[in-house]
Coordinates of C-alpha atoms in Angstrom, one line a residue:
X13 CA -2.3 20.3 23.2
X14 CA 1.4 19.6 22.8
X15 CA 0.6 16.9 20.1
X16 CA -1.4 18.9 18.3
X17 CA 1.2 21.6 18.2
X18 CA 4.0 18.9 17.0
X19 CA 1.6 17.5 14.1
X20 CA 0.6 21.0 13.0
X21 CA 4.5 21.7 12.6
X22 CA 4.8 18.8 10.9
X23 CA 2.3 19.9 8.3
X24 CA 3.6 23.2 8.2
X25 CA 6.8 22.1 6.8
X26 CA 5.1 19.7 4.4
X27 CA 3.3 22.7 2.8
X28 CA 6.3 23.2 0.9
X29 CA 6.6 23.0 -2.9
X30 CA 7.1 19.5 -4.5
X31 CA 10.2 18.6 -6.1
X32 CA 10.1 15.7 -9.4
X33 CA 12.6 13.0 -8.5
X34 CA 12.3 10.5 -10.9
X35 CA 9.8 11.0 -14.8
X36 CA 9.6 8.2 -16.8
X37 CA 7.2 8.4 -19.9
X38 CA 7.7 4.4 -20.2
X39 CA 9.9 2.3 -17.9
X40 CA 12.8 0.9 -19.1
X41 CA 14.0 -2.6 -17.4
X42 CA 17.4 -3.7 -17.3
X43 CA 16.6 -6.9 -18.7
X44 CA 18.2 -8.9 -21.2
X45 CA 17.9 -8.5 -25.2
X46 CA 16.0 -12.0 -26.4
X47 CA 12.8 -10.4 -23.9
X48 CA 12.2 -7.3 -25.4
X49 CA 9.7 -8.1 -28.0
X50 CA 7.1 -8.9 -25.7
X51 CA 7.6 -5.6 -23.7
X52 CA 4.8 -3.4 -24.4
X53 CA 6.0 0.0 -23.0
X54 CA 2.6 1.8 -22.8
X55 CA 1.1 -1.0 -20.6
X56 CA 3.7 -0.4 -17.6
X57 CA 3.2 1.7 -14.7
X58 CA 4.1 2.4 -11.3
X59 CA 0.6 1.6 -9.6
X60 CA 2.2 1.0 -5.9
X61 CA 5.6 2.8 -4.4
X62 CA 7.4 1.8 -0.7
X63 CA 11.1 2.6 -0.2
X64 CA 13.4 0.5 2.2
X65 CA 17.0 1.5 3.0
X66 CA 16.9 4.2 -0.1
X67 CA 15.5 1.5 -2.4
X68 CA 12.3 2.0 -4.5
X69 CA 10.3 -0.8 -4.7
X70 CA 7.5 -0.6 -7.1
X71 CA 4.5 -2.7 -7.7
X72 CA 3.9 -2.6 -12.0
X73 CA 0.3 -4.7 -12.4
X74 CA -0.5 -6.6 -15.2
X75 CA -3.2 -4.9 -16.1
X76 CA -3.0 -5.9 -19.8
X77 CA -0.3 -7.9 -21.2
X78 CA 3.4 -6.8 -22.1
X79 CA 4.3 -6.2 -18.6
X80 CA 7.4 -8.3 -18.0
X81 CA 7.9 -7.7 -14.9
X82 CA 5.2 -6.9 -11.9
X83 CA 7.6 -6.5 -9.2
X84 CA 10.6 -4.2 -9.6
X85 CA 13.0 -1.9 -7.7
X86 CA 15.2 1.3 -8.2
X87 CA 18.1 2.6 -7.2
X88 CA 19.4 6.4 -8.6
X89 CA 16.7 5.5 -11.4
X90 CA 17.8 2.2 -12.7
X91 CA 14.6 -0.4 -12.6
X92 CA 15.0 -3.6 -12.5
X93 CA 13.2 -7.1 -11.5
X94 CA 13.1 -8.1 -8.0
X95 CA 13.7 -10.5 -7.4
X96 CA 14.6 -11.8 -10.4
X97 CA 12.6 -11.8 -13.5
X98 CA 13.0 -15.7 -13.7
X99 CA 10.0 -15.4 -11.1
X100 CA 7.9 -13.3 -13.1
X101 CA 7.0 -15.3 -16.0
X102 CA 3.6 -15.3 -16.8
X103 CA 1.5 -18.8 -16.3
X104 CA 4.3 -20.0 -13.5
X105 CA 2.0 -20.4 -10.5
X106 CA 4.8 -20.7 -8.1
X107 CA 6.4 -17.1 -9.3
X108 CA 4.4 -13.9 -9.4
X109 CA 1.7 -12.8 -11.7
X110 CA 0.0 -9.7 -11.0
X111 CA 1.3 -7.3 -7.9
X112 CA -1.2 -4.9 -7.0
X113 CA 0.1 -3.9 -3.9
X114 CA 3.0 -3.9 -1.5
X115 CA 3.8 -3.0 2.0
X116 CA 7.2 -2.9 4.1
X117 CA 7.6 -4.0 7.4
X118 CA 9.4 -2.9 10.5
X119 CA 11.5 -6.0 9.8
X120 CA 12.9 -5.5 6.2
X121 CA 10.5 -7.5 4.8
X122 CA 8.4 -6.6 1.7
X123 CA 4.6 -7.9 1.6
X124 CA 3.1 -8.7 -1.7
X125 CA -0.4 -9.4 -2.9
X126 CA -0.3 -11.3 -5.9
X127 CA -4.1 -11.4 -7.0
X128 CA -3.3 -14.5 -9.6
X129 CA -5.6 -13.1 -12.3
X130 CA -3.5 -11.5 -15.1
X131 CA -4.7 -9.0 -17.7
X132 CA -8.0 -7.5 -15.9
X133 CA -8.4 -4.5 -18.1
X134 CA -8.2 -6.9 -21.3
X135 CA -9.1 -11.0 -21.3
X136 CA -8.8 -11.8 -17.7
X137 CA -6.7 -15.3 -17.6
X138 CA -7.4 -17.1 -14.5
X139 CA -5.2 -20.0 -14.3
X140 CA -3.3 -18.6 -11.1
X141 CA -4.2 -18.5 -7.5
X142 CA -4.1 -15.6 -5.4
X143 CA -1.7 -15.5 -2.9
X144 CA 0.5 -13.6 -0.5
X145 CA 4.0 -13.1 -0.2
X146 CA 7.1 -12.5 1.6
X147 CA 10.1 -11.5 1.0
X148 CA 13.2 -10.6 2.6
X149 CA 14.6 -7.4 1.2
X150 CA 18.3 -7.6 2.1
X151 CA 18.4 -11.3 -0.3
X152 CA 15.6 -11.2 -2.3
X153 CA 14.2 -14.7 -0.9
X154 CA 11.0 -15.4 -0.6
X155 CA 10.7 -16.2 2.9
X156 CA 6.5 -17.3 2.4
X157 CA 4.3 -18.3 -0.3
X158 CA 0.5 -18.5 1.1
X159 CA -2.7 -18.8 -1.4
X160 CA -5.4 -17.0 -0.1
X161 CA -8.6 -20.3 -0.2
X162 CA -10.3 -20.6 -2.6
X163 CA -13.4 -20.4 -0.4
X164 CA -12.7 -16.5 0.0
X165 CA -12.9 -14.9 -3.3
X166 CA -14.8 -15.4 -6.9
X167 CA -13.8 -14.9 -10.3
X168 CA -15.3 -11.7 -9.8
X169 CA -13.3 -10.9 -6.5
X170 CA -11.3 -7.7 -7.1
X171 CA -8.5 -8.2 -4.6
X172 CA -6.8 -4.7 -3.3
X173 CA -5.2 -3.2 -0.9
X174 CA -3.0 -4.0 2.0
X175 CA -1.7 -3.0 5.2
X176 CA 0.2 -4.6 8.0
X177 CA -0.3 -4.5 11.8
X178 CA 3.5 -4.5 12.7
X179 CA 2.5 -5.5 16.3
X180 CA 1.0 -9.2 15.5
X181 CA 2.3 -9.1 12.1
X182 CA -0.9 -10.0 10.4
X183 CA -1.9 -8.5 7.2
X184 CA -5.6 -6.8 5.7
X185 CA -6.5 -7.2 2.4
X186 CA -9.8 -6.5 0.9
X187 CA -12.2 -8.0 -1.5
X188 CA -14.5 -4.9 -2.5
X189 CA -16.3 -7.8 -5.3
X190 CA -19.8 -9.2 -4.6
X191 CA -18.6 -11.6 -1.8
X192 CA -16.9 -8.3 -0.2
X193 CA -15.1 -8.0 2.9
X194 CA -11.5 -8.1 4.6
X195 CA -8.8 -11.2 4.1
X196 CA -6.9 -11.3 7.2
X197 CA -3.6 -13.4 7.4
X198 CA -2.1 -14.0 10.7
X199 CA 2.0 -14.8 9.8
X200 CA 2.2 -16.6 13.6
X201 CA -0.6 -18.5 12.8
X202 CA -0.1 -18.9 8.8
X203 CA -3.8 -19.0 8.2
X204 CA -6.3 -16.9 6.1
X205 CA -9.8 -15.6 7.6
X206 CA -12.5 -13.9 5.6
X207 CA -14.8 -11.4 7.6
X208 CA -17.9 -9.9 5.2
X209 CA -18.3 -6.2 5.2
X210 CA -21.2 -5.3 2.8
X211 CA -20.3 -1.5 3.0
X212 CA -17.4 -2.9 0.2
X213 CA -18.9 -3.8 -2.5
X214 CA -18.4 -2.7 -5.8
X215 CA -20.7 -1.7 -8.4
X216 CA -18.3 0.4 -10.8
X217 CA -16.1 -0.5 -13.6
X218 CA -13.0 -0.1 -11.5
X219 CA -12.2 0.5 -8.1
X220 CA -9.7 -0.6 -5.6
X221 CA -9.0 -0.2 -2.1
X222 CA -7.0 1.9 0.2
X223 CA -6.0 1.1 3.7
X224 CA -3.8 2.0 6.4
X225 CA -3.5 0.8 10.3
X226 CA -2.6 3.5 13.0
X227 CA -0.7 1.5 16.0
X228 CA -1.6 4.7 17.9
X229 CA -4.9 3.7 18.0
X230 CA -5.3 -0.1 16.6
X231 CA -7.3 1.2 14.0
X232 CA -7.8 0.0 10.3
X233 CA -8.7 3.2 8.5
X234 CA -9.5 2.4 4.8
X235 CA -11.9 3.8 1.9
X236 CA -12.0 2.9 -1.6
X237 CA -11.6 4.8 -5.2
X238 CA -15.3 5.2 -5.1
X239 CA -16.4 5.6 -1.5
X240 CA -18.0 8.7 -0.2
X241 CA -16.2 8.6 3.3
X242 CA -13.9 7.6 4.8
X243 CA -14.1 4.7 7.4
X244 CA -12.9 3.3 10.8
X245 CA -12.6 -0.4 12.3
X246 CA -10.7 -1.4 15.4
X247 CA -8.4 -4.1 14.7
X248 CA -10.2 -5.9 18.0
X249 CA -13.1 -7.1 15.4
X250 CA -10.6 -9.5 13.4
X251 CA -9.5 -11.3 16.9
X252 CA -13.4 -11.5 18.5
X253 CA -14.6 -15.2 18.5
X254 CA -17.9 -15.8 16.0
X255 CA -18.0 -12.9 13.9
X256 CA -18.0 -13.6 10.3
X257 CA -19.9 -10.2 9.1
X258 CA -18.1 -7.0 10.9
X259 CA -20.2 -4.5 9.1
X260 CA -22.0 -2.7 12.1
X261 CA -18.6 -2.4 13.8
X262 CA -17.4 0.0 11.0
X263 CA -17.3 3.4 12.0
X264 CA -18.1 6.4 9.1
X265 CA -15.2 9.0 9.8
X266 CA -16.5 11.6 7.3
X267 CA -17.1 12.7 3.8
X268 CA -14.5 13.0 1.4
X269 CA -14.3 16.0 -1.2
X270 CA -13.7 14.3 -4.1
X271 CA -12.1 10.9 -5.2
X272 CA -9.2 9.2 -3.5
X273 CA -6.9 6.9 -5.1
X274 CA -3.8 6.9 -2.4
X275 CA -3.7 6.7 1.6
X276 CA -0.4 6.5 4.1
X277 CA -0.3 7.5 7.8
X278 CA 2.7 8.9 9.6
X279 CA 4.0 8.4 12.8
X280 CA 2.5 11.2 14.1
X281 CA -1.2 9.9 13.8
X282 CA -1.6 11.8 10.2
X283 CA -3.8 10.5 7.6
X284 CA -2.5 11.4 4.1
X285 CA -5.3 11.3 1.0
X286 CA -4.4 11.8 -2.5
X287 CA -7.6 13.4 -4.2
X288 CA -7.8 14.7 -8.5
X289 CA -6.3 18.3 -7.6
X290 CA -5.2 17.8 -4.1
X291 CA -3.3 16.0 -1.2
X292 CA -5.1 16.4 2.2
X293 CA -4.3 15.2 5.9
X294 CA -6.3 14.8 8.5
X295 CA -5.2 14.5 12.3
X296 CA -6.7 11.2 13.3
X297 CA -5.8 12.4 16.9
X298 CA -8.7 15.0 17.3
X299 CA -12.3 13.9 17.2
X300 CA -13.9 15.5 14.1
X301 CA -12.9 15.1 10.8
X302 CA -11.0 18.1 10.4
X303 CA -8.9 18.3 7.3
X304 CA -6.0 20.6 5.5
X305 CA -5.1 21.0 2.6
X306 CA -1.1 20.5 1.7
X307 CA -0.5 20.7 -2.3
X308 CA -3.2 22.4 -4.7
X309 CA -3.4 22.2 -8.2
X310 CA -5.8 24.3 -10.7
X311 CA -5.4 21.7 -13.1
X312 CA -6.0 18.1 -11.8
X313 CA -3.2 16.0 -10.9
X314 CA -2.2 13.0 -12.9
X315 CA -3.7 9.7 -10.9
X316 CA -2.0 9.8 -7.7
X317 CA -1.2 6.1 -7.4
X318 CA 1.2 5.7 -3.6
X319 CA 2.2 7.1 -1.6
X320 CA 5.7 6.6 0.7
X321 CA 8.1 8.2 3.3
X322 CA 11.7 7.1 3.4
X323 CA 13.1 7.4 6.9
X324 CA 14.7 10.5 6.1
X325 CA 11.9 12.8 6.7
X326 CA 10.4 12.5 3.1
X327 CA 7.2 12.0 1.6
X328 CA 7.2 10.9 -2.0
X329 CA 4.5 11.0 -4.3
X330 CA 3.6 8.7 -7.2
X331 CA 1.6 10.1 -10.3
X332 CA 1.2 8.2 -14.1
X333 CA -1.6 8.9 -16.6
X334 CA -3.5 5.9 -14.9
X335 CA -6.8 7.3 -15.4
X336 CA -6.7 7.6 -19.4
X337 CA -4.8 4.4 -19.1
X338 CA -8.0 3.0 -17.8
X339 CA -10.4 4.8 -20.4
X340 CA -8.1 3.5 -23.4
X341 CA -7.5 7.4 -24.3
X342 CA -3.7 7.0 -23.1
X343 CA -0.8 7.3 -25.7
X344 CA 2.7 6.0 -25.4
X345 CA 3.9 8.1 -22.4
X346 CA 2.6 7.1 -19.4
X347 CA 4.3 10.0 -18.0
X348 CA 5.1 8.8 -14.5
X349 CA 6.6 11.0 -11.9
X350 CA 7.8 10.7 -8.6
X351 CA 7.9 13.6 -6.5
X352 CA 9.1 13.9 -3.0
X353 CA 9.1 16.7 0.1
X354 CA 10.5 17.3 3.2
X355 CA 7.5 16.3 6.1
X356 CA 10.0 15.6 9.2
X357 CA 7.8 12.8 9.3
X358 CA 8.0 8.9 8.4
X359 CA 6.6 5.5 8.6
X360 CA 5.8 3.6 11.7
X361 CA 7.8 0.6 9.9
X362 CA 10.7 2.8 9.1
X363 CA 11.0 4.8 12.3
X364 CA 14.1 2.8 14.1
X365 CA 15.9 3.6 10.5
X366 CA 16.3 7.2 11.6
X367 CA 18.5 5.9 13.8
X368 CA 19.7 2.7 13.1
X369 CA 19.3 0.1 10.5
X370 CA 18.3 -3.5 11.5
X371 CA 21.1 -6.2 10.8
X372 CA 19.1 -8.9 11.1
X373 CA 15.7 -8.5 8.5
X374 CA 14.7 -11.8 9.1
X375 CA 10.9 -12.8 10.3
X376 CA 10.2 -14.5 13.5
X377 CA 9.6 -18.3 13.4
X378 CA 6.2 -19.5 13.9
X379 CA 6.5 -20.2 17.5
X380 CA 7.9 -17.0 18.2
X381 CA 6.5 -13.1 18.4
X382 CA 7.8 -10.3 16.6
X383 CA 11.1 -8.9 17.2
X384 CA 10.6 -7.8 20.7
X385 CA 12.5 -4.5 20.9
X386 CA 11.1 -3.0 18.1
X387 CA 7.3 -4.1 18.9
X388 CA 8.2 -2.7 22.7
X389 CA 9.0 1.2 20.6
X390 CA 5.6 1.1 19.1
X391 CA 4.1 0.4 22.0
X392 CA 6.2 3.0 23.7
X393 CA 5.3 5.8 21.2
X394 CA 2.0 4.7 21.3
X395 CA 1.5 5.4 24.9
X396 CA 3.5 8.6 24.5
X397 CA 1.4 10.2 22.2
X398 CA -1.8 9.1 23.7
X399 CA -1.2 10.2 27.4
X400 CA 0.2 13.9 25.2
X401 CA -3.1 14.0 23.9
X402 CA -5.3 13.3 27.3
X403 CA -3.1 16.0 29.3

């Protein structure tokens, strides 16, 4: 009962009106002159938001051309290209194409899938892999470079989503194309597996996935744009010998109200959905699905693309006019906005910040586990929380 009371006070406060930080109606990169005539502002959005150490970082896909650069960050609202935009050029395989999502680590480190297919929404041009990367935040290097095999995914893969487990560092993406299922990348091991899970696979236009893993619980929770529900897999599946199709260990959580197109958990164990009028959470702690409903709208809310807390407590919101971007009824304001509230809440990757900011952002060699102490506080608040919620 004591948990419950703590996450409910937590959700009280969150209740609170939403303030606009940052509203861009195109995005304007510090970049140098000779580059600007192949900037097409109206293609450029926020699609993907994390924040590390009061830093935006900011995912901008190439969904059709003009995008110069897919990977940015901000600071007081200044964007530019991180790391450089040198990496960013278009047909250079070894440099970044197409960012459609990012994730932070308890480390300092950002993870990046780059699905290698530029310009989806226009002439797809495939002459780049897919592939993950990592890079240290603190000095922009890119501390790995892994393509996902080509055995794993078609031309008509559609690559989304990821999440990090911060106590094996290993990362979930998912293919929700025909040949659907989760891409799991072990850093210790620096190998890719693909497990099958039918239940993903697409049939609309568009679609993309959300996910998020609770170290409460060693739970994937994930859903897609299109799903119904909302679904459960223990992370146990991705380490059991001779399973190659993990469908029958999903578990169906619920129905959702409406269409989702942004996920985040807290430390607390609550799961955040961003619906077309509405942002939801739901205590993953108690057994049913029981939701609440924090913000409201009469009027639907622009596409809410991320979600993000900073390790002061906030949660920000990221909103563009993605889904007439997607119909082609857009015009030149893309009218992004970034709004942000006070949840007393943050991150499991960001919740030593509140307290103390890591010196050393580096990654563990491959021979090594991750950094000790701060894989021994998950565990810790793990335990905590659990044995709160037995008694």
């Amino acid at each position: 009962m004591i948990i419950y009371l703590v996450i409910n006070i937590y959700l009280s406060v969150c209740l609170c009106e939403l303030n606009v930080v940052y509203q861009w109606d195109k995005i304007n990169l510090s970049i140098v002159h000779e580059t600007e005539h192949s900037y097409i502002p109206e293609n450029n959005l926020v699609h993907r938001m994390k924040i590390w150490n009061n830093t935006l970082y900011m995912a901008i896909p190439r969904f059709k051309p003009g995008v110069l650069a897919t990977l940015c960050k901000s600071n007081r609202g200044t964007i530019q290209p991180f790391p450089s935009l040198s990496l960013q050029i278009v047909g250079n395989c070894f440099g970044m194409q197409n960012i459609k999502d990012i994730e932070i680590d308890h480390l300092g480190n950002l993870w990046v899938l780059d699905v290698g297919k530029v310009y989806d929404l226009k002439e797809p041009n495939y002459t780049c892999d897919p592939k993950l990367l990592i890079l240290d935040i603190n000095t922009g290097r890119m501390i790995r470079s892994s393509v996902i095999p080509s055995s794993m995914y078609t031309t008509q893969s559609v690559l989304s989503g990821i999440s990090i487990d911060l106590k094996t560092l290993t990362a979930v993406i998912t293919d929700i194309g025909p040949n659907s299922g989760f891409i799991v990348y072990s850093y210790q091991l620096g190998i890719f597996q693909k497990f099958q899970c039918k239940l993903l696979s697409s049939v609309k236009d568009y679609n993309e996935a959300l996910l998020t893993i609770s170290p409460i619980d060693n739970i994937l929770y994930f859903t897609t744009v299109e799903m119904d529900s909302l679904y459960t897999i223990p992370l146990s599946v991705f380490n059991a010998p001779f399973i190659n199709d993990i469908s029958h260990y999903v578990n169906n959580q619920g129905l959702k109200t409406d269409t989702s197109t942004a996920m985040i958990m807290d430390t607390t164990g609550n799961l955040y959905l961003g619906l077309t009028r509405k942002v939801i959470a739901w205590n993953t702690l108690k057994n049913s699905f029981d939701i609440k409903d924090l913000y409201i709208q009469e009027v639907r809310f622009d596409w809410i693309s991320s979600f993000a807390f900073d390790s002061n407590g906030y949660l920000w919101i990221t909103t563009s006019a993605f889904r007439e971007f997607l119909n082609g009824s857009s015009s030149k304001r893309m009218n992004i906005k970034i709004f942000k509230r006070f949840c007393g809440t943050t991150a499991f990757a960001l919740l030593h910040l509140q307290n103390t900011y890591v010196k050393n952002n580096t990654l563990p060699n491959n021979n090594s586990s991750a950094n000790p102490k701060i894989a021994t506080s998950i565990y810790l608040l793990t335990l905590i929380i659990l044995l709160k919620n037995i008694s």
